[in-house]
Short mmCIF file of C-alpha atoms and ligand atoms in Angstrom, two decimals:
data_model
loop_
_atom_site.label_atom_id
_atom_site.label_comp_id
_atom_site.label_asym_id
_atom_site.label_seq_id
_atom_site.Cartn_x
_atom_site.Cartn_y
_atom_site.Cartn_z
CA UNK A 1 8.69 -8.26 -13.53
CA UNK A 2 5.61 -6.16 -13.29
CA UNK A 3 2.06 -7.10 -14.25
CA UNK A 4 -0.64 -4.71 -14.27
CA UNK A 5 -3.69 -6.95 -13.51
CA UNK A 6 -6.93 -4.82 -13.72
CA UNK A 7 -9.92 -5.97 -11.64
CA UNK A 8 -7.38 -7.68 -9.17
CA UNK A 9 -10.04 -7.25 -6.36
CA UNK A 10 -12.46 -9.52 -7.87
CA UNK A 11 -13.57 -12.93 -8.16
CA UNK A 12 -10.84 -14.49 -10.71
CA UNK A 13 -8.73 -11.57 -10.52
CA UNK A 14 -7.61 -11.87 -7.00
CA UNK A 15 -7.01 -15.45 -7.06
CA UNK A 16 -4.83 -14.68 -10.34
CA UNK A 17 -3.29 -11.98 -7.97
CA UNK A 18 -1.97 -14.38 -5.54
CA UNK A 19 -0.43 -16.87 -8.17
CA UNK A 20 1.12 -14.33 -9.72
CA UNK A 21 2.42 -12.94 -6.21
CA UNK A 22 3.56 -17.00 -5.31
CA UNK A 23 5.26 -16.99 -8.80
CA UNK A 24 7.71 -14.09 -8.21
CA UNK A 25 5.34 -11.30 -10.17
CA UNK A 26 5.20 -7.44 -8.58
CA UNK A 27 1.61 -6.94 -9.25
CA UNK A 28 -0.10 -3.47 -9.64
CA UNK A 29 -3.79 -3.46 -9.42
CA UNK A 30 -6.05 -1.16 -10.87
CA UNK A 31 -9.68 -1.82 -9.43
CA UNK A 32 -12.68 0.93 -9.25
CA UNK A 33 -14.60 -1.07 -6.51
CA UNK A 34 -17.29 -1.64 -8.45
CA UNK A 35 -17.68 -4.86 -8.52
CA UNK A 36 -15.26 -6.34 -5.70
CA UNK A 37 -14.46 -4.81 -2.00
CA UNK A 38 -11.10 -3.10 -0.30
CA UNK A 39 -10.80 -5.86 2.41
CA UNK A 40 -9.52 -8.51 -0.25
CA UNK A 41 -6.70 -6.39 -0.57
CA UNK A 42 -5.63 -7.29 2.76
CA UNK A 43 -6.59 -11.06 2.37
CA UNK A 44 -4.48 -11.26 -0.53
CA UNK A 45 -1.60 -10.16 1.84
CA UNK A 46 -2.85 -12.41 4.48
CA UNK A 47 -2.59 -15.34 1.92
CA UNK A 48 0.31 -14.31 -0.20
CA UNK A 49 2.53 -12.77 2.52
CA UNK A 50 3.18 -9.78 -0.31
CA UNK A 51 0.86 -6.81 -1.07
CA UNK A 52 0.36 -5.59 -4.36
CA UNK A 53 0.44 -1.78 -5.26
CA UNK A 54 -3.56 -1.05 -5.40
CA UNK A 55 -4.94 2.22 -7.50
CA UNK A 56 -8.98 2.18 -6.97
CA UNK A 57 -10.33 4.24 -10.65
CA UNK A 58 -12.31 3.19 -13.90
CA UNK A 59 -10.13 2.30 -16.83
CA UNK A 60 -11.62 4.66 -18.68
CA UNK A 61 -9.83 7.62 -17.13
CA UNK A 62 -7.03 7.68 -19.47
CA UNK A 63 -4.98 10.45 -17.39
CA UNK A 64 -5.00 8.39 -14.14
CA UNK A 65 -4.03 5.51 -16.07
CA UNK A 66 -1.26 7.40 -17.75
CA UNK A 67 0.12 8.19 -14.32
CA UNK A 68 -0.28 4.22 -13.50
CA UNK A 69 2.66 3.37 -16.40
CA UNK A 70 4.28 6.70 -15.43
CA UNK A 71 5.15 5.27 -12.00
CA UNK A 72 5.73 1.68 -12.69
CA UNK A 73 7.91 -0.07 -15.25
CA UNK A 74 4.92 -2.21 -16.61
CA UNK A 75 5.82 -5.64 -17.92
CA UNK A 76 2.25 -7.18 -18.96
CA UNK A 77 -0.90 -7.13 -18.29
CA UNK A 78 -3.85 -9.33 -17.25
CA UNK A 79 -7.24 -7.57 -17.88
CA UNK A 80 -10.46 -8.79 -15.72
CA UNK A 81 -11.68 -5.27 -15.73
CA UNK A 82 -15.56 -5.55 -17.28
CA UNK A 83 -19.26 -6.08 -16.54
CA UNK A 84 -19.82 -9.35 -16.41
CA UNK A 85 -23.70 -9.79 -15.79
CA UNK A 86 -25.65 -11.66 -18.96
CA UNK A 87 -28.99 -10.21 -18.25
CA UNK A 88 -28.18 -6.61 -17.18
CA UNK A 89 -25.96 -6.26 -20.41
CA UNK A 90 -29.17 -6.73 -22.46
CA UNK A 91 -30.75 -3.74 -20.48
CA UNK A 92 -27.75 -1.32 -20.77
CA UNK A 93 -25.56 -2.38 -23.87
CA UNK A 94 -24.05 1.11 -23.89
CA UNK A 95 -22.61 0.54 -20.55
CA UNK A 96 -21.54 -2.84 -21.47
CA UNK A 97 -19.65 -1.87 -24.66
CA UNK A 98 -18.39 1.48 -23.15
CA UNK A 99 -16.81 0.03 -19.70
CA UNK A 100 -15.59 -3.79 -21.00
CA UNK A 101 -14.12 -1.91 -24.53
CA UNK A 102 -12.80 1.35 -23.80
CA UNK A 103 -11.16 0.33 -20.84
CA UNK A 104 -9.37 -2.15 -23.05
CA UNK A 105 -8.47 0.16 -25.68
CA UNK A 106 -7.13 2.96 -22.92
CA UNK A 107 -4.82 0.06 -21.81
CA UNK A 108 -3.97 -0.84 -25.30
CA UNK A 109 -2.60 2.18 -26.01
CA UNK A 110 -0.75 2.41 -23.37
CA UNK A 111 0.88 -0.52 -24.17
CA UNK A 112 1.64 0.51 -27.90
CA UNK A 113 2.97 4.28 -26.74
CA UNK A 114 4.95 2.78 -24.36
CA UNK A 115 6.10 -0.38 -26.66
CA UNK A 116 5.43 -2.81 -24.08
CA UNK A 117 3.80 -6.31 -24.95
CA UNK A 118 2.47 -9.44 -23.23
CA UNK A 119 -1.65 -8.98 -22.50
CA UNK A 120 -3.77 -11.86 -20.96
CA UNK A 121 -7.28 -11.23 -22.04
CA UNK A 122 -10.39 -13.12 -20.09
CA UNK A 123 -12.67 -14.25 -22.46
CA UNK A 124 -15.60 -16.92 -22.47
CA UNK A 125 -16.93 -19.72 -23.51
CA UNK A 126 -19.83 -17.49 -24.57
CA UNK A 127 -17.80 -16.64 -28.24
CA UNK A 128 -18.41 -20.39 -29.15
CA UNK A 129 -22.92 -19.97 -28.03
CA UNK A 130 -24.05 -23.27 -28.24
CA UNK A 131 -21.24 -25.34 -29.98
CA UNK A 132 -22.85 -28.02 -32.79
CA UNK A 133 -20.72 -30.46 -31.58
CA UNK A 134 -18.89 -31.71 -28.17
CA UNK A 135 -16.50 -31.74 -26.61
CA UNK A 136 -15.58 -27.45 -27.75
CA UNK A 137 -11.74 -26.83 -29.19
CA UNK A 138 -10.42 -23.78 -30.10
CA UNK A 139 -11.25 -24.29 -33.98
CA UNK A 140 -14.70 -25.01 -32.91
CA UNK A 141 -16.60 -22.39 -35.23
CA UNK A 142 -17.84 -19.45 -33.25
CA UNK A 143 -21.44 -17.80 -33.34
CA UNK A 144 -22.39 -14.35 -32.39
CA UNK A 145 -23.52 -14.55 -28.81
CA UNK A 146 -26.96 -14.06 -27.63
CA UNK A 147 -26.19 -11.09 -25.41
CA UNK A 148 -24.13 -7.64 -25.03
CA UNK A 149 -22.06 -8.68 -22.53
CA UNK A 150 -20.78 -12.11 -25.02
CA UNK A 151 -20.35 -9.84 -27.73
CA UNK A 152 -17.75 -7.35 -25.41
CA UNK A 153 -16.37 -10.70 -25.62
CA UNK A 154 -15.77 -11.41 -29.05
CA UNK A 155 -15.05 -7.93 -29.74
CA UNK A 156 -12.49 -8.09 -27.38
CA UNK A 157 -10.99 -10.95 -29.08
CA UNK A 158 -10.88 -9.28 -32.25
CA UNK A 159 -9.34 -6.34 -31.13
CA UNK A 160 -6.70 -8.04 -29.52
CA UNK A 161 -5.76 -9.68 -32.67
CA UNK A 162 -5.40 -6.66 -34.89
CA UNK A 163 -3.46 -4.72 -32.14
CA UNK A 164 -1.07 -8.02 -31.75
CA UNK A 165 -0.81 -8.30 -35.76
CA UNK A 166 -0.51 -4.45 -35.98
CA UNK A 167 2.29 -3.59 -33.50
CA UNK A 168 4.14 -6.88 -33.34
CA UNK A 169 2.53 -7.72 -29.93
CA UNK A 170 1.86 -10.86 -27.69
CA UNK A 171 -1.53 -11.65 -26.48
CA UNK A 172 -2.99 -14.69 -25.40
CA UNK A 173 -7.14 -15.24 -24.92
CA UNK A 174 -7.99 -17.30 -22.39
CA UNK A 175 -11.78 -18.39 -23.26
CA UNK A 176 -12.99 -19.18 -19.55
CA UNK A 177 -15.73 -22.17 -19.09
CA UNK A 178 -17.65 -21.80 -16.09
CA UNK A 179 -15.53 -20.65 -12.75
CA UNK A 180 -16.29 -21.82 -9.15
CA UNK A 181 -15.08 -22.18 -5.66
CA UNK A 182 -12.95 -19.89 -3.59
CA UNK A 183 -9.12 -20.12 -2.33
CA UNK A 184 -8.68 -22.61 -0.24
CA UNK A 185 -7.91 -20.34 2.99
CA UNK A 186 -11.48 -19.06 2.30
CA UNK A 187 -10.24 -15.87 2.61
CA UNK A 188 -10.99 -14.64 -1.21
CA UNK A 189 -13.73 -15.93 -2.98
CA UNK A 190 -17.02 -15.14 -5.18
CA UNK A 191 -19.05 -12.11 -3.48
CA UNK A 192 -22.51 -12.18 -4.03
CA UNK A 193 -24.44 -8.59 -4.71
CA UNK A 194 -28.31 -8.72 -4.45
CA UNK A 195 -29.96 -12.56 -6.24
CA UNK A 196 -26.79 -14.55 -7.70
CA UNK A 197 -27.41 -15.26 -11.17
CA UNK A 198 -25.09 -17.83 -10.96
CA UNK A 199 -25.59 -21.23 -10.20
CA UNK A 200 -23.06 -22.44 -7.81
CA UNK A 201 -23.58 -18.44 -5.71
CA UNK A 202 -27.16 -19.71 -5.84
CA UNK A 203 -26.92 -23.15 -4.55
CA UNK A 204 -24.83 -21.64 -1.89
CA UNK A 205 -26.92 -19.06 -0.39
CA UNK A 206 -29.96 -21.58 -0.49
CA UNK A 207 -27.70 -23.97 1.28
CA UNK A 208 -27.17 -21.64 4.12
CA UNK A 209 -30.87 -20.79 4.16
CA UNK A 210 -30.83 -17.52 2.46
CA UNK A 211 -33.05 -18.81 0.04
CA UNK A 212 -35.92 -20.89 -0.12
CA UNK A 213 -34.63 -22.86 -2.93
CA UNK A 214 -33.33 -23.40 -5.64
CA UNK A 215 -34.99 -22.55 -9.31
CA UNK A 216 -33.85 -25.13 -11.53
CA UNK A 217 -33.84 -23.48 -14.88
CA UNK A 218 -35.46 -27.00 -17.69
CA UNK A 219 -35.38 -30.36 -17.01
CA UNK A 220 -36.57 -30.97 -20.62
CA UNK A 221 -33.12 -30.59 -22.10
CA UNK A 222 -31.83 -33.74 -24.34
CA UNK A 223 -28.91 -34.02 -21.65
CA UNK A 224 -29.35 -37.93 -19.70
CA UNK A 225 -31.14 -35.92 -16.90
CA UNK A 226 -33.08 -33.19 -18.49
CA UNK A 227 -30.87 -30.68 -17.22
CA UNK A 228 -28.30 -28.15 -18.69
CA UNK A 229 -24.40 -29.29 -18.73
CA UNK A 230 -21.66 -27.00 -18.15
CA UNK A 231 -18.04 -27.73 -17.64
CA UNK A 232 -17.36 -26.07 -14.28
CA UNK A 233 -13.66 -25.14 -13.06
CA UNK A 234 -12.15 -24.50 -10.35
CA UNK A 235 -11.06 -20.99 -9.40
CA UNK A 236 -7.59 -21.37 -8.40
CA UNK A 237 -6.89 -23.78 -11.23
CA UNK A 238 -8.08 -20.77 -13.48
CA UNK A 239 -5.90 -18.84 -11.92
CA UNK A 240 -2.98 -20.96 -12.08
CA UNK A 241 -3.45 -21.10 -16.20
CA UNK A 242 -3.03 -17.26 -16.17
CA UNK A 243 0.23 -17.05 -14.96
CA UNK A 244 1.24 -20.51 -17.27
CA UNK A 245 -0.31 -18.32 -20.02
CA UNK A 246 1.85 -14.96 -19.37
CA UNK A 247 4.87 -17.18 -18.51
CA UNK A 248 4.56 -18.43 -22.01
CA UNK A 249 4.18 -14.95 -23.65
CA UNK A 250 7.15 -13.82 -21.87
CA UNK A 251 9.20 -16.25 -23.03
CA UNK A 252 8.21 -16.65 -26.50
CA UNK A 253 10.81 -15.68 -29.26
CA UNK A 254 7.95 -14.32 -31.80
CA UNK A 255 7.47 -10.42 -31.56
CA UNK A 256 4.26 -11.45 -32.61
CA UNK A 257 1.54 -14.27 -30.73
CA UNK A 258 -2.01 -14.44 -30.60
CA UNK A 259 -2.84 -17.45 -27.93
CA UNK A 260 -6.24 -18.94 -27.69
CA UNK A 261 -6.85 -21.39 -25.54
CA UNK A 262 -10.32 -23.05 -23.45
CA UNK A 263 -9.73 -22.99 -20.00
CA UNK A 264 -12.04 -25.54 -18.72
CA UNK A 265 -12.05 -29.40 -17.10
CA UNK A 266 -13.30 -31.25 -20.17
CA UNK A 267 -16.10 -32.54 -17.96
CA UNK A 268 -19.58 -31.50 -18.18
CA UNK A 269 -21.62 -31.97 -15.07
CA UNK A 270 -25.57 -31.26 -15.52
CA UNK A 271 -27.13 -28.57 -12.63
CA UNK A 272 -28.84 -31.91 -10.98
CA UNK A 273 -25.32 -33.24 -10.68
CA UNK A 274 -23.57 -30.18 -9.04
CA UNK A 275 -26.62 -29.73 -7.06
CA UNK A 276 -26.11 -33.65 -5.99
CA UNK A 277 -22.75 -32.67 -5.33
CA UNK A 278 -22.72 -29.67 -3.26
CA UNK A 279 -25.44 -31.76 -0.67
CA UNK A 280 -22.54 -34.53 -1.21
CA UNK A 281 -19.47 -32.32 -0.34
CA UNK A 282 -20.54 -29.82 2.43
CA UNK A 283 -23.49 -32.62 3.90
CA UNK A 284 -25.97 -29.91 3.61
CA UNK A 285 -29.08 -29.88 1.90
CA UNK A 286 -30.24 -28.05 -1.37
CA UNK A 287 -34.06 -27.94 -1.87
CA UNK A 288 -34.92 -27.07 -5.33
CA UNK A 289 -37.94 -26.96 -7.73
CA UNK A 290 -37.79 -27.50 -11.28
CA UNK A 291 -39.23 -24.51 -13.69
CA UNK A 292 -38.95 -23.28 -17.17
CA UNK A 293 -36.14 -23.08 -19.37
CA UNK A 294 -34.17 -19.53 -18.39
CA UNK A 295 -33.99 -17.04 -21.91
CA UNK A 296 -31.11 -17.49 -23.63
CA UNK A 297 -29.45 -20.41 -22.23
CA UNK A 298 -27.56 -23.10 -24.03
CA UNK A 299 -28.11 -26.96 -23.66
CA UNK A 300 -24.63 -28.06 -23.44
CA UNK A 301 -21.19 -26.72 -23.33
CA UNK A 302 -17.49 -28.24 -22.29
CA UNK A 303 -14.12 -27.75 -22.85
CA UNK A 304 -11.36 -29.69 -24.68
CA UNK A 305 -8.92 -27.97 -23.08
CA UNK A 306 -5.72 -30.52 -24.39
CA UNK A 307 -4.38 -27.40 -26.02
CA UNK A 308 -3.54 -26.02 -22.79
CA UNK A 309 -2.01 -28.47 -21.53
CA UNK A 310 0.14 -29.90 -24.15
CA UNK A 311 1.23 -25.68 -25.03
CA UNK A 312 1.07 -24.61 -20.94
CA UNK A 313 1.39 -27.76 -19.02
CA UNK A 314 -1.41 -26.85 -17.04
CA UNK A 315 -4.58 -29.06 -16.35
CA UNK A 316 -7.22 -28.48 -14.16
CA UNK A 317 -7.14 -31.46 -11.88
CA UNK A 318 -9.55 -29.99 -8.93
CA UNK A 319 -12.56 -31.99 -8.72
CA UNK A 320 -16.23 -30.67 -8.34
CA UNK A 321 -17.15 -31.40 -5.33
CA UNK A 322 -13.54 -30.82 -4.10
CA UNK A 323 -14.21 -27.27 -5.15
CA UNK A 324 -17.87 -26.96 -4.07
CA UNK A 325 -16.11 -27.67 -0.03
CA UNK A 326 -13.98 -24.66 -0.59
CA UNK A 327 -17.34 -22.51 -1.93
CA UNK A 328 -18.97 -23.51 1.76
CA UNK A 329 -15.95 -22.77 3.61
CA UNK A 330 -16.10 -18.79 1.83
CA UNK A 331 -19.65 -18.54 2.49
CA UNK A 332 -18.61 -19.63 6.53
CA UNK A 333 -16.47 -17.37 6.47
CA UNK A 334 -18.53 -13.91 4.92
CA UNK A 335 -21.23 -15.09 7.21
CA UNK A 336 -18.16 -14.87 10.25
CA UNK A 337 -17.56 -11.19 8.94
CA UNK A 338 -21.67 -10.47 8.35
CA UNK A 339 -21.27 -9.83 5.13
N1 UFG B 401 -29.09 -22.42 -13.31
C1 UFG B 401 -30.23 -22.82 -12.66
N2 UFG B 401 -30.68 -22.07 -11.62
C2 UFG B 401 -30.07 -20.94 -11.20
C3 UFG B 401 -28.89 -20.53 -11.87
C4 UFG B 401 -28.43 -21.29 -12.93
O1 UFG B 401 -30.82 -23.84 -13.00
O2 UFG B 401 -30.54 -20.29 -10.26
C5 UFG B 401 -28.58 -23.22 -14.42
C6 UFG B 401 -28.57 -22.46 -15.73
O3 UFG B 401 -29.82 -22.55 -16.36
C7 UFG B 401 -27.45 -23.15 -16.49
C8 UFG B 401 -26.48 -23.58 -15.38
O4 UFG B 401 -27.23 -23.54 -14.18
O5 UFG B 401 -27.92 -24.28 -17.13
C9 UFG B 401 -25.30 -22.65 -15.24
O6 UFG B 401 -25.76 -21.31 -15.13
P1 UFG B 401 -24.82 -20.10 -14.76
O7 UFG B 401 -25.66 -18.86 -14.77
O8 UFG B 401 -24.05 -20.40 -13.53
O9 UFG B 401 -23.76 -20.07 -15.94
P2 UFG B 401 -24.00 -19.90 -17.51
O10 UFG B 401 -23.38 -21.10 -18.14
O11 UFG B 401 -25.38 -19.59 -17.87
O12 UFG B 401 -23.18 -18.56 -17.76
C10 UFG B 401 -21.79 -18.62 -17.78
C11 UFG B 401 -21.19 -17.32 -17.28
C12 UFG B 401 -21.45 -16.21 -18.23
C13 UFG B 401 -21.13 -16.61 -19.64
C14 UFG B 401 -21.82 -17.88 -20.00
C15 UFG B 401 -21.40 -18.36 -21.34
O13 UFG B 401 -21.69 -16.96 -16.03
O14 UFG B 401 -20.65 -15.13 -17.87
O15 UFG B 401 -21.44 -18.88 -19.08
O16 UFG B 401 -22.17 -19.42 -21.76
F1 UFG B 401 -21.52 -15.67 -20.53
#
């Protein structure tokens, strides 16, 4: 089988591309570089011992994407293609809405011409904002989120669920907590471009001394240290749920399914904590310096992700500092290729 996986060159998306590549997938990727570099093409080889058919053009050129299901008997697909920065999306919405939703339409209607079903969509925790009560399910009531890029999001979402009602299709929306670490060969892994917004990119690059330290955004939060709590997975675990969740479409008997499901640990762990962590795991040292609260950010937000496992059998069982070794061993390894 054949799954189209757009934005297979980046962070989630190439891990996704080698589990898919271990399961017995063909994988064609459609990347435009924008956001992710041509030499993980080759380290997905190096680590899957397959390469994946690779076209490099925006989603939003509908001929070139025509030509894409022209030459390949497409199967599924799993869609990473989209901006994904919180802060620039509230200083360009139109970009934000135009690249993360037409290129999902374009793809949609490829799908419905060509009657083909089975789409993975990556969502975020960002539909639920900040959750009245922990730990978040899938019924958990969801609020319009703070910024353009969480609302790509949810409209995403909803799309997907009137094109999977309308045409009899299968989709599943996998609502993402917060990813970290890199693929154990640290050959594939986050890559940083210009000040990571991120924490655990952060916390990194301060690490190796490429920052002074560390901003630490509130310590006035009612969390038991003051500090925000996340539930933070591990990449390759995310990755693994992907292919559970496309397994499942494919073999479902219902023309029609719309799949939610959290994709996170169940465990939150406050920035103090994965800071503690990180010196913990790699025996390095983080300095840090606590300021104000950052715009826009929640208190508190983890998964209950039993749905996933009881409907997937998957469970993310890497732990955090487990996955903050594999984070150093990346950044070892760009600093090895002077990135
Ligand atoms: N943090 C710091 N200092 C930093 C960076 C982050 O203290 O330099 C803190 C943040 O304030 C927050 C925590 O670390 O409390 C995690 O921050 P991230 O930016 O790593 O992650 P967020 O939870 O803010 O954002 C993530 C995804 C977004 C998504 C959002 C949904 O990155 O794509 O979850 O809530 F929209």
């Amino acid at each position: 089988m054949t799954i189209l996986v757009t934005g297979g060159l980046g962070y989630i998306g190439s891990h996704t591309v080698v589990e898919l590549l271990n399961s017995g997938f063909d994988v064609v990727i459609v990347d435009d570089l924008s956001n992710s570099e041509k030499f993980i093409l080759n380290n997905i080889e190096e680590v899957a011992g397959k390469k994946p058919v690779f076209y490099p053009f925006d989603l939003r050129r509908k001929e070139l994407l025509n030509q894409v299901f022209d030459a390949h008997k497409i199967d599924g697909c799993i869609n990473f293609a989209a901006y994904k920065a919180v802060g620039e999306s509230q200083e360009k919405p139109l970009d934000y809405y135009e690249n993360n939703l037409f290129s999902l339409i374009n793809i949609l209607q490829e799908f419905k011409r060509r009657n083909i079903s089975n789409f993975i969509f990556s969502s975020s925790c960002t539909v639920y904002g900040q959750a009245d009560e922990m730990p978040i399910t899938e019924d958990t009531p969801l609020k319009t989120p703070e910024s353009s890029y969480g609302k790509t999001k949810q409209m995403g979402e909803e799309i997907l669920k009137d094109f999977a009602t309308a045409y009899q299709k299968r989709v599943s929306l996998l609502r993402y907590f917060n990813p970290i670490g890199a693929h154990p060969s640290a050959k594939l892994g986050e890559l940083p471009i210009g000040i990571p917004n991120n924490l655990v990119p952060f916390v990194t690059q301060t690490a190796a001394g490429l920052r002074k330290e560390l901003s630490i955004w509130g310590n006035d939060y009612p969390t038991p240290d003051g500090t925000a709590v996340r539930d933070y997975i591990y990449v390759v675990d995310l990755a693994k749920a992907h292919v559970a969740a496309l397994k499942k479409l494919i073999a479902s008997e219902d023309e029609t399914v719309i799949d939610v499901f959290n994709l996170g640990t169940g465990t939150g762990s406050s920035v103090l904590e994965v800071v503690q962590a990180y010196e913990k795991a790699n025996n390095v040292s983080v300095p840090y310096k606590i300021c104000d609260r950052r715009q826009g950010d929640i208190t508190i937000a983890y998964a209950n992700a039993d749905r996933a496992e009881q409907q997937l059998g998957w469970k993310a069982d890497t732990t955090l500092e487990e996955a903050l070794r594999t984070t150093w061993k990346w950044q070892k390894y760009l600093e090895s290729r002077k990135y």
